[in-house]
PDB file of C-alpha atoms in Angstrom:
ATOM      1  CA  MET J 965       3.346  20.282   4.716  1.00  0.00           C
ATOM      2  CA  ALA J 966       3.255  20.740   0.941  1.00  0.00           C
ATOM      3  CA  ASP J 967       0.696  23.043  -0.616  1.00  0.00           C
ATOM      4  CA  PHE J 968      -2.430  21.296  -1.811  1.00  0.00           C
ATOM      5  CA  GLU J 969      -5.857  22.138  -3.145  1.00  0.00           C
ATOM      6  CA  THR J 970      -9.046  20.651  -1.705  1.00  0.00           C
ATOM      7  CA  ILE J 971     -11.581  19.761  -4.404  1.00  0.00           C
ATOM      8  CA  PRO J 972     -15.064  18.200  -4.083  1.00  0.00           C
ATOM      9  CA  LEU J 973     -14.690  14.666  -5.398  1.00  0.00           C
ATOM     10  CA  PRO J 974     -17.363  14.898  -8.136  1.00  0.00           C
ATOM     11  CA  ASP J 975     -15.501  17.893  -9.602  1.00  0.00           C
ATOM     12  CA  ALA J 976     -12.156  16.091  -9.292  1.00  0.00           C
ATOM     13  CA  ILE J 977     -13.465  12.986 -11.083  1.00  0.00           C
ATOM     14  CA  GLU J 978     -14.201  15.049 -14.169  1.00  0.00           C
ATOM     15  CA  ARG J 979     -11.196  17.374 -13.908  1.00  0.00           C
ATOM     16  CA  PHE J 980      -8.563  14.632 -13.542  1.00  0.00           C
ATOM     17  CA  GLY J 981     -10.257  11.757 -15.333  1.00  0.00           C
ATOM     18  CA  LEU J 982     -10.212   9.593 -12.225  1.00  0.00           C
ATOM     19  CA  GLY J 983     -12.408   7.081 -14.022  1.00  0.00           C
ATOM     20  CA  ASN J 984      -9.279   6.082 -15.953  1.00  0.00           C
ATOM     21  CA  PHE J 985      -7.710   4.805 -12.738  1.00  0.00           C
ATOM     22  CA  PHE J 986     -10.597   3.680 -10.527  1.00  0.00           C
ATOM     23  CA  ASP J 987     -13.864   1.814 -11.121  1.00  0.00           C
ATOM     24  CA  GLU J 988     -17.045   3.877 -11.267  1.00  0.00           C
ATOM     25  CA  TYR J 989     -18.637   2.060  -8.331  1.00  0.00           C
ATOM     26  CA  ARG J 990     -15.575   2.745  -6.178  1.00  0.00           C
ATOM     27  CA  LEU J 991     -15.645   6.445  -7.077  1.00  0.00           C
ATOM     28  CA  GLU J 992     -19.296   6.595  -6.041  1.00  0.00           C
ATOM     29  CA  GLU J 993     -18.345   5.011  -2.735  1.00  0.00           C
ATOM     30  CA  TYR J 994     -15.470   7.464  -2.240  1.00  0.00           C
ATOM     31  CA  ALA J 995     -17.801  10.412  -2.867  1.00  0.00           C
ATOM     32  CA  GLU J 996     -20.341   9.477  -0.178  1.00  0.00           C
ATOM     33  CA  GLY J 997     -20.678  11.949   2.653  1.00  0.00           C
ATOM     34  CA  GLY J 998     -19.287  14.878   0.669  1.00  0.00           C
ATOM     35  CA  ARG J 999     -15.681  13.670   0.774  1.00  0.00           C
ATOM     36  CA  VAL J1000     -13.028  15.696  -1.024  1.00  0.00           C
ATOM     37  CA  LEU J1001      -9.831  15.117  -2.985  1.00  0.00           C
ATOM     38  CA  ARG J1002      -6.512  16.462  -1.743  1.00  0.00           C
ATOM     39  CA  TYR J1003      -4.677  17.618  -4.891  1.00  0.00           C
ATOM     40  CA  TYR J1004      -0.913  18.276  -5.041  1.00  0.00           C
ATOM     41  CA  PRO J1005      -0.147  20.156  -8.295  1.00  0.00           C
ATOM     42  CA  ALA J1006       3.676  19.907  -8.171  1.00  0.00           C
ATOM     43  CA  ASP J1007       6.420  17.824  -6.542  1.00  0.00           C
ATOM     44  CA  ALA J1008       5.259  17.499  -2.942  1.00  0.00           C
ATOM     45  CA  THR J1009       6.573  16.372   0.436  1.00  0.00           C
ATOM     46  CA  ILE J1010       4.326  15.358   3.327  1.00  0.00           C
ATOM     47  CA  ASP J1011       6.088  15.343   6.697  1.00  0.00           C
ATOM     48  CA  GLY J1012       5.507  12.331   8.924  1.00  0.00           C
ATOM     49  CA  ASP J1013       3.095   9.436   8.459  1.00  0.00           C
ATOM     50  CA  ILE J1014      -0.236   9.347   6.677  1.00  0.00           C
ATOM     51  CA  ASP J1015      -3.069   7.017   7.708  1.00  0.00           C
ATOM     52  CA  LEU J1016      -5.396   6.284   4.794  1.00  0.00           C
ATOM     53  CA  ASP J1017      -8.074   4.800   7.085  1.00  0.00           C
ATOM     54  CA  GLN J1018      -8.254   7.905   9.271  1.00  0.00           C
ATOM     55  CA  MET J1019      -8.159  10.218   6.284  1.00  0.00           C
ATOM     56  CA  PHE J1020     -11.235   8.554   4.830  1.00  0.00           C
ATOM     57  CA  TRP J1021     -13.372   7.933   7.911  1.00  0.00           C
ATOM     58  CA  ARG J1022     -12.305  10.757  10.236  1.00  0.00           C
ATOM     59  CA  ASP J1023     -11.108  13.552   7.968  1.00  0.00           C
ATOM     60  CA  GLY J1024     -13.539  13.246   5.051  1.00  0.00           C
ATOM     61  CA  ILE J1025     -10.791  12.848   2.446  1.00  0.00           C
ATOM     62  CA  ALA J1026     -11.623  10.503  -0.430  1.00  0.00           C
ATOM     63  CA  GLY J1027      -8.073  10.377  -1.701  1.00  0.00           C
ATOM     64  CA  ILE J1028      -4.810  11.998  -2.711  1.00  0.00           C
ATOM     65  CA  TYR J1029      -3.901  12.957  -6.258  1.00  0.00           C
ATOM     66  CA  ALA J1030      -0.289  14.013  -6.905  1.00  0.00           C
ATOM     67  CA  GLU J1031       0.499  15.518 -10.296  1.00  0.00           C
ATOM     68  CA  GLN J1032       4.236  14.785 -10.032  1.00  0.00           C
ATOM     69  CA  ASP J1033       6.456  13.094  -7.394  1.00  0.00           C
ATOM     70  CA  LEU J1034       5.089  12.558  -3.884  1.00  0.00           C
ATOM     71  CA  THR J1035       7.454  12.058  -0.942  1.00  0.00           C
ATOM     72  CA  ILE J1036       6.178  11.034   2.475  1.00  0.00           C
ATOM     73  CA  THR J1037       8.929  11.328   5.075  1.00  0.00           C
ATOM     74  CA  GLY J1038       7.203   8.745   7.275  1.00  0.00           C
ATOM     75  CA  SER J1039       5.100   5.702   6.444  1.00  0.00           C
ATOM     76  CA  VAL J1040       1.812   5.088   4.649  1.00  0.00           C
ATOM     77  CA  TRP J1041      -0.552   3.129   6.894  1.00  0.00           C
ATOM     78  CA  ASN J1042      -3.669   1.214   5.822  1.00  0.00           C
ATOM     79  CA  TRP J1043      -4.085  -1.619   8.306  1.00  0.00           C
ATOM     80  CA  GLU J1044      -7.805  -2.179   7.652  1.00  0.00           C
ATOM     81  CA  ILE J1045      -8.139  -4.909   5.027  1.00  0.00           C
ATOM     82  CA  ASP J1046     -11.926  -5.133   4.742  1.00  0.00           C
ATOM     83  CA  THR J1047     -13.096  -1.506   4.631  1.00  0.00           C
ATOM     84  CA  THR J1048     -12.738   1.428   2.253  1.00  0.00           C
ATOM     85  CA  ALA J1049      -9.793   3.791   2.745  1.00  0.00           C
ATOM     86  CA  ALA J1050      -8.546   6.917   1.007  1.00  0.00           C
ATOM     87  CA  PHE J1051      -7.076   6.191  -2.422  1.00  0.00           C
ATOM     88  CA  VAL J1052      -3.718   7.421  -3.714  1.00  0.00           C
ATOM     89  CA  ARG J1053      -2.888   8.327  -7.304  1.00  0.00           C
ATOM     90  CA  VAL J1054       0.660   9.545  -8.016  1.00  0.00           C
ATOM     91  CA  ASN J1055       1.506  10.408 -11.604  1.00  0.00           C
ATOM     92  CA  ARG J1056       5.260   9.938 -11.113  1.00  0.00           C
ATOM     93  CA  ASP J1057       7.210   8.429  -8.160  1.00  0.00           C
ATOM     94  CA  LEU J1058       5.983   7.669  -4.644  1.00  0.00           C
ATOM     95  CA  ASN J1059       8.711   7.760  -1.970  1.00  0.00           C
ATOM     96  CA  CYS J1060       8.113   6.730   1.652  1.00  0.00           C
ATOM     97  CA  ARG J1061       9.597   4.909   4.637  1.00  0.00           C
ATOM     98  CA  ASN J1062       7.166   1.952   4.713  1.00  0.00           C
ATOM     99  CA  LEU J1063       3.877   1.209   2.975  1.00  0.00           C
ATOM    100  CA  ILE J1064       1.355  -1.101   4.647  1.00  0.00           C
ATOM    101  CA  GLU J1065      -1.743  -1.540   2.473  1.00  0.00           C
ATOM    102  CA  GLY J1066      -5.024  -3.336   3.045  1.00  0.00           C
ATOM    103  CA  GLY J1067      -8.265  -2.145   1.475  1.00  0.00           C
ATOM    104  CA  ALA J1068      -6.958   1.037  -0.163  1.00  0.00           C
ATOM    105  CA  GLU J1069      -6.340   1.552  -3.869  1.00  0.00           C
ATOM    106  CA  ILE J1070      -2.886   2.926  -4.703  1.00  0.00           C
ATOM    107  CA  VAL J1071      -1.909   3.604  -8.325  1.00  0.00           C
ATOM    108  CA  ILE J1072       1.619   4.853  -9.097  1.00  0.00           C
ATOM    109  CA  GLY J1073       2.588   6.168 -12.527  1.00  0.00           C
ATOM    110  CA  ARG J1074       6.309   5.379 -12.241  1.00  0.00           C
ATOM    111  CA  ASP J1075       8.353   3.930  -9.330  1.00  0.00           C
ATOM    112  CA  LEU J1076       7.598   3.041  -5.727  1.00  0.00           C
ATOM    113  CA  ARG J1077      10.588   3.628  -3.442  1.00  0.00           C
ATOM    114  CA  ALA J1078      10.418   2.567   0.201  1.00  0.00           C
ATOM    115  CA  ASP J1079      13.332   2.681   2.656  1.00  0.00           C
ATOM    116  CA  GLY J1080      11.827  -0.230   4.578  1.00  0.00           C
ATOM    117  CA  ILE J1081       9.017  -2.638   3.741  1.00  0.00           C
ATOM    118  CA  VAL J1082       5.980  -2.727   1.482  1.00  0.00           C
ATOM    119  CA  VAL J1083       3.235  -5.195   2.445  1.00  0.00           C
ATOM    120  CA  ALA J1084      -0.025  -5.503   0.509  1.00  0.00           C
ATOM    121  CA  THR J1085      -2.651  -7.676   2.202  1.00  0.00           C
ATOM    122  CA  TYR J1086      -6.022  -9.193   1.209  1.00  0.00           C
ATOM    123  CA  ASN J1087      -7.990  -8.801  -1.989  1.00  0.00           C
ATOM    124  CA  HIS J1088     -10.177  -5.768  -1.258  1.00  0.00           C
ATOM    125  CA  GLY J1089      -7.495  -3.267  -2.234  1.00  0.00           C
ATOM    126  CA  ARG J1090      -5.248  -2.694  -5.223  1.00  0.00           C
ATOM    127  CA  LEU J1091      -1.593  -1.746  -5.621  1.00  0.00           C
ATOM    128  CA  GLU J1092      -0.439  -0.881  -9.129  1.00  0.00           C
ATOM    129  CA  ILE J1093       3.120   0.269  -9.899  1.00  0.00           C
ATOM    130  CA  SER J1094       3.820   1.049 -13.541  1.00  0.00           C
ATOM    131  CA  ARG J1095       7.594   0.667 -13.352  1.00  0.00           C
ATOM    132  CA  ASP J1096       9.892  -0.561 -10.550  1.00  0.00           C
ATOM    133  CA  VAL J1097       9.651  -1.231  -6.815  1.00  0.00           C
ATOM    134  CA  TYR J1098      12.605  -0.431  -4.552  1.00  0.00           C
ATOM    135  CA  ALA J1099      12.170  -1.799  -1.017  1.00  0.00           C
ATOM    136  CA  LYS J1100      13.947  -3.873   1.606  1.00  0.00           C
ATOM    137  CA  TYR J1101      11.003  -6.273   1.408  1.00  0.00           C
ATOM    138  CA  PHE J1102       8.022  -6.240  -0.948  1.00  0.00           C
ATOM    139  CA  ILE J1103       5.426  -8.776   0.221  1.00  0.00           C
ATOM    140  CA  VAL J1104       2.105  -9.481  -1.509  1.00  0.00           C
ATOM    141  CA  ASP J1105      -0.328 -11.473   0.641  1.00  0.00           C
ATOM    142  CA  ASP J1106      -3.491 -12.386  -1.331  1.00  0.00           C
ATOM    143  CA  HIS J1107      -3.692  -8.888  -2.808  1.00  0.00           C
ATOM    144  CA  ASN J1108      -4.507  -7.417  -6.233  1.00  0.00           C
ATOM    145  CA  THR J1109      -1.031  -6.183  -7.176  1.00  0.00           C
ATOM    146  CA  MET J1110       0.777  -5.320 -10.402  1.00  0.00           C
ATOM    147  CA  VAL J1111       4.442  -4.452 -10.876  1.00  0.00           C
ATOM    148  CA  GLY J1112       5.171  -3.192 -14.377  1.00  0.00           C
ATOM    149  CA  ARG J1113       8.889  -3.928 -14.533  1.00  0.00           C
ATOM    150  CA  SER J1114      10.970  -5.287 -11.660  1.00  0.00           C
ATOM    151  CA  LEU J1115      11.513  -5.540  -7.910  1.00  0.00           C
ATOM    152  CA  VAL J1116      14.812  -4.261  -6.523  1.00  0.00           C
ATOM    153  CA  GLY J1117      15.065  -5.832  -3.076  1.00  0.00           C
ATOM    154  CA  GLY J1118      13.721  -8.882  -1.267  1.00  0.00           C
ATOM    155  CA  GLY J1119      10.223 -10.246  -1.025  1.00  0.00           C
ATOM    156  CA  TRP J1120       7.636 -12.406  -2.719  1.00  0.00           C
ATOM    157  CA  THR J1121       3.990 -12.748  -3.752  1.00  0.00           C
ATOM    158  CA  ASP J1122       1.578 -15.579  -2.980  1.00  0.00           C
ATOM    159  CA  ILE J1123      -0.395 -14.830  -6.152  1.00  0.00           C
ATOM    160  CA  PRO J1124       0.950 -14.154  -9.673  1.00  0.00           C
ATOM    161  CA  ALA J1125       2.350 -10.632  -9.986  1.00  0.00           C
ATOM    162  CA  THR J1126       4.594  -9.522 -12.797  1.00  0.00           C
ATOM    163  CA  ASN J1127       8.324  -9.963 -12.116  1.00  0.00           C
ATOM    164  CA  VAL J1128       7.973 -10.919  -8.427  1.00  0.00           C
ATOM    165  CA  ARG J1129       8.778 -14.464  -7.296  1.00  0.00           C
ATOM    166  CA  GLU J1130       6.049 -16.596  -5.727  1.00  0.00           C
ATOM    167  CA  SER J1131       6.240 -17.840  -2.141  1.00  0.00           C
ATOM    168  CA  THR J1132       4.377 -17.636   1.202  1.00  0.00           C
ATOM    169  CA  TRP J1133       4.975 -16.374   4.727  1.00  0.00           C
ATOM    170  CA  LEU J1134       5.218 -19.973   5.990  1.00  0.00           C
ATOM    171  CA  LYS J1135       8.034 -20.761   3.572  1.00  0.00           C
ATOM    172  CA  GLU J1136       9.889 -17.497   4.185  1.00  0.00           C
ATOM    173  CA  VAL J1137       9.906 -17.306   8.005  1.00  0.00           C
ATOM    174  CA  ARG J1138      13.041 -18.796   9.563  1.00  0.00           C
ATOM    175  CA  PRO J1139      12.404 -22.186  11.249  1.00  0.00           C
ATOM    176  CA  GLU J1140      13.286 -20.935  14.743  1.00  0.00           C
ATOM    177  CA  PHE J1141      10.421 -18.382  14.549  1.00  0.00           C
ATOM    178  CA  ARG J1142       7.701 -20.558  13.040  1.00  0.00           C
ATOM    179  CA  ASP J1143       6.210 -21.707  16.357  1.00  0.00           C
ATOM    180  CA  GLU J1144       5.897 -18.067  17.417  1.00  0.00           C
ATOM    181  CA  PHE J1145       3.836 -17.091  14.374  1.00  0.00           C
ATOM    182  CA  PHE J1146       2.222 -20.317  13.094  1.00  0.00           C
ATOM    183  CA  LYS J1147       0.114 -23.142  14.484  1.00  0.00           C
ATOM    184  CA  GLU J1148       0.955 -26.790  13.795  1.00  0.00           C
ATOM    185  CA  ASN J1149      -1.446 -26.803  10.824  1.00  0.00           C
ATOM    186  CA  GLY J1150       0.422 -23.892   9.202  1.00  0.00           C
ATOM    187  CA  PHE J1151      -2.238 -21.265   9.933  1.00  0.00           C
ATOM    188  CA  MET J1152      -1.114 -17.963  11.441  1.00  0.00           C
ATOM    189  CA  ARG J1153      -1.541 -17.636  15.195  1.00  0.00           C
ATOM    190  CA  CYS J1154      -2.456 -13.945  14.996  1.00  0.00           C
ATOM    191  CA  PRO J1155      -6.259 -13.516  14.753  1.00  0.00           C
ATOM    192  CA  SER J1156      -5.602 -10.530  12.477  1.00  0.00           C
ATOM    193  CA  GLY J1157      -3.681 -12.550   9.902  1.00  0.00           C
ATOM    194  CA  ASN J1158      -0.177 -11.320   9.106  1.00  0.00           C
ATOM    195  CA  VAL J1159      -0.231  -8.314  11.465  1.00  0.00           C
ATOM    196  CA  ASP J1160       2.218  -9.787  14.005  1.00  0.00           C
ATOM    197  CA  LEU J1161       4.596 -10.781  11.190  1.00  0.00           C
ATOM    198  CA  VAL J1162       4.461  -7.312   9.650  1.00  0.00           C
ATOM    199  CA  LYS J1163       5.007  -5.644  13.022  1.00  0.00           C
ATOM    200  CA  ALA J1164       8.028  -7.871  13.617  1.00  0.00           C
ATOM    201  CA  LEU J1165       9.561  -6.673  10.342  1.00  0.00           C
ATOM    202  CA  LEU J1166       8.758  -3.055  11.180  1.00  0.00           C
ATOM    203  CA  ALA J1167      10.534  -3.547  14.508  1.00  0.00           C
ATOM    204  CA  GLY J1168      13.636  -4.720  12.650  1.00  0.00           C
ATOM    205  CA  ARG J1169      13.451  -8.372  13.729  1.00  0.00           C
ATOM    206  CA  ASN J1170      15.428 -10.777  11.540  1.00  0.00           C
ATOM    207  CA  ILE J1171      12.631 -13.336  11.057  1.00  0.00           C
ATOM    208  CA  LEU J1172      12.955 -14.148   7.343  1.00  0.00           C
ATOM    209  CA  ARG J1173      15.138 -16.805   5.705  1.00  0.00           C
ATOM    210  CA  ASN J1174      16.504 -14.461   3.065  1.00  0.00           C
ATOM    211  CA  SER J1175      17.022 -11.437   5.298  1.00  0.00           C
ATOM    212  CA  LEU J1176      18.813  -8.506   3.690  1.00  0.00           C
TER     213      LEU J1176
END
């Protein structure tokens, strides 16, 4: 585990100018309950996965702030789409295995590099990448997302996002798998939206038309 400093969030807001990256009302929400910021002052590596939902609700961590590059040897999980989660601000590159984002806010100063997939779901969170995305699949599903330059890899967005082509899950899933994941009216069978589709990709299943 990389060295980090734990800072009360009100002190961190002033020290790092977090208001430049996050709305004031969200910062007030993050600070409730005495939550703290986990600050990484140099290039840092976190071994294994991180769960932004658990960090916020169980561990009392409002967010992560990385001064330089941040590498997570596992995946970044944020399955909850309708609740607050720990935020992530990385001033340079974020490197990880997979990134599954729902209600969290993730702001990256340079590139996002994922060995596997990046899926951003629903409109309560935000994913902002100032430069490029490198991923096997980068999928935006009704989510507030911005890519500053380009996507290197496969994927799509169902809402306008800079330099990422527009499409939908229904159009991208191979015909032989559509009955498994979609009803006759085109709605997803999973009561939790795209969760079954995302889990299929994480399991390595070849369910997409333009599989890499």
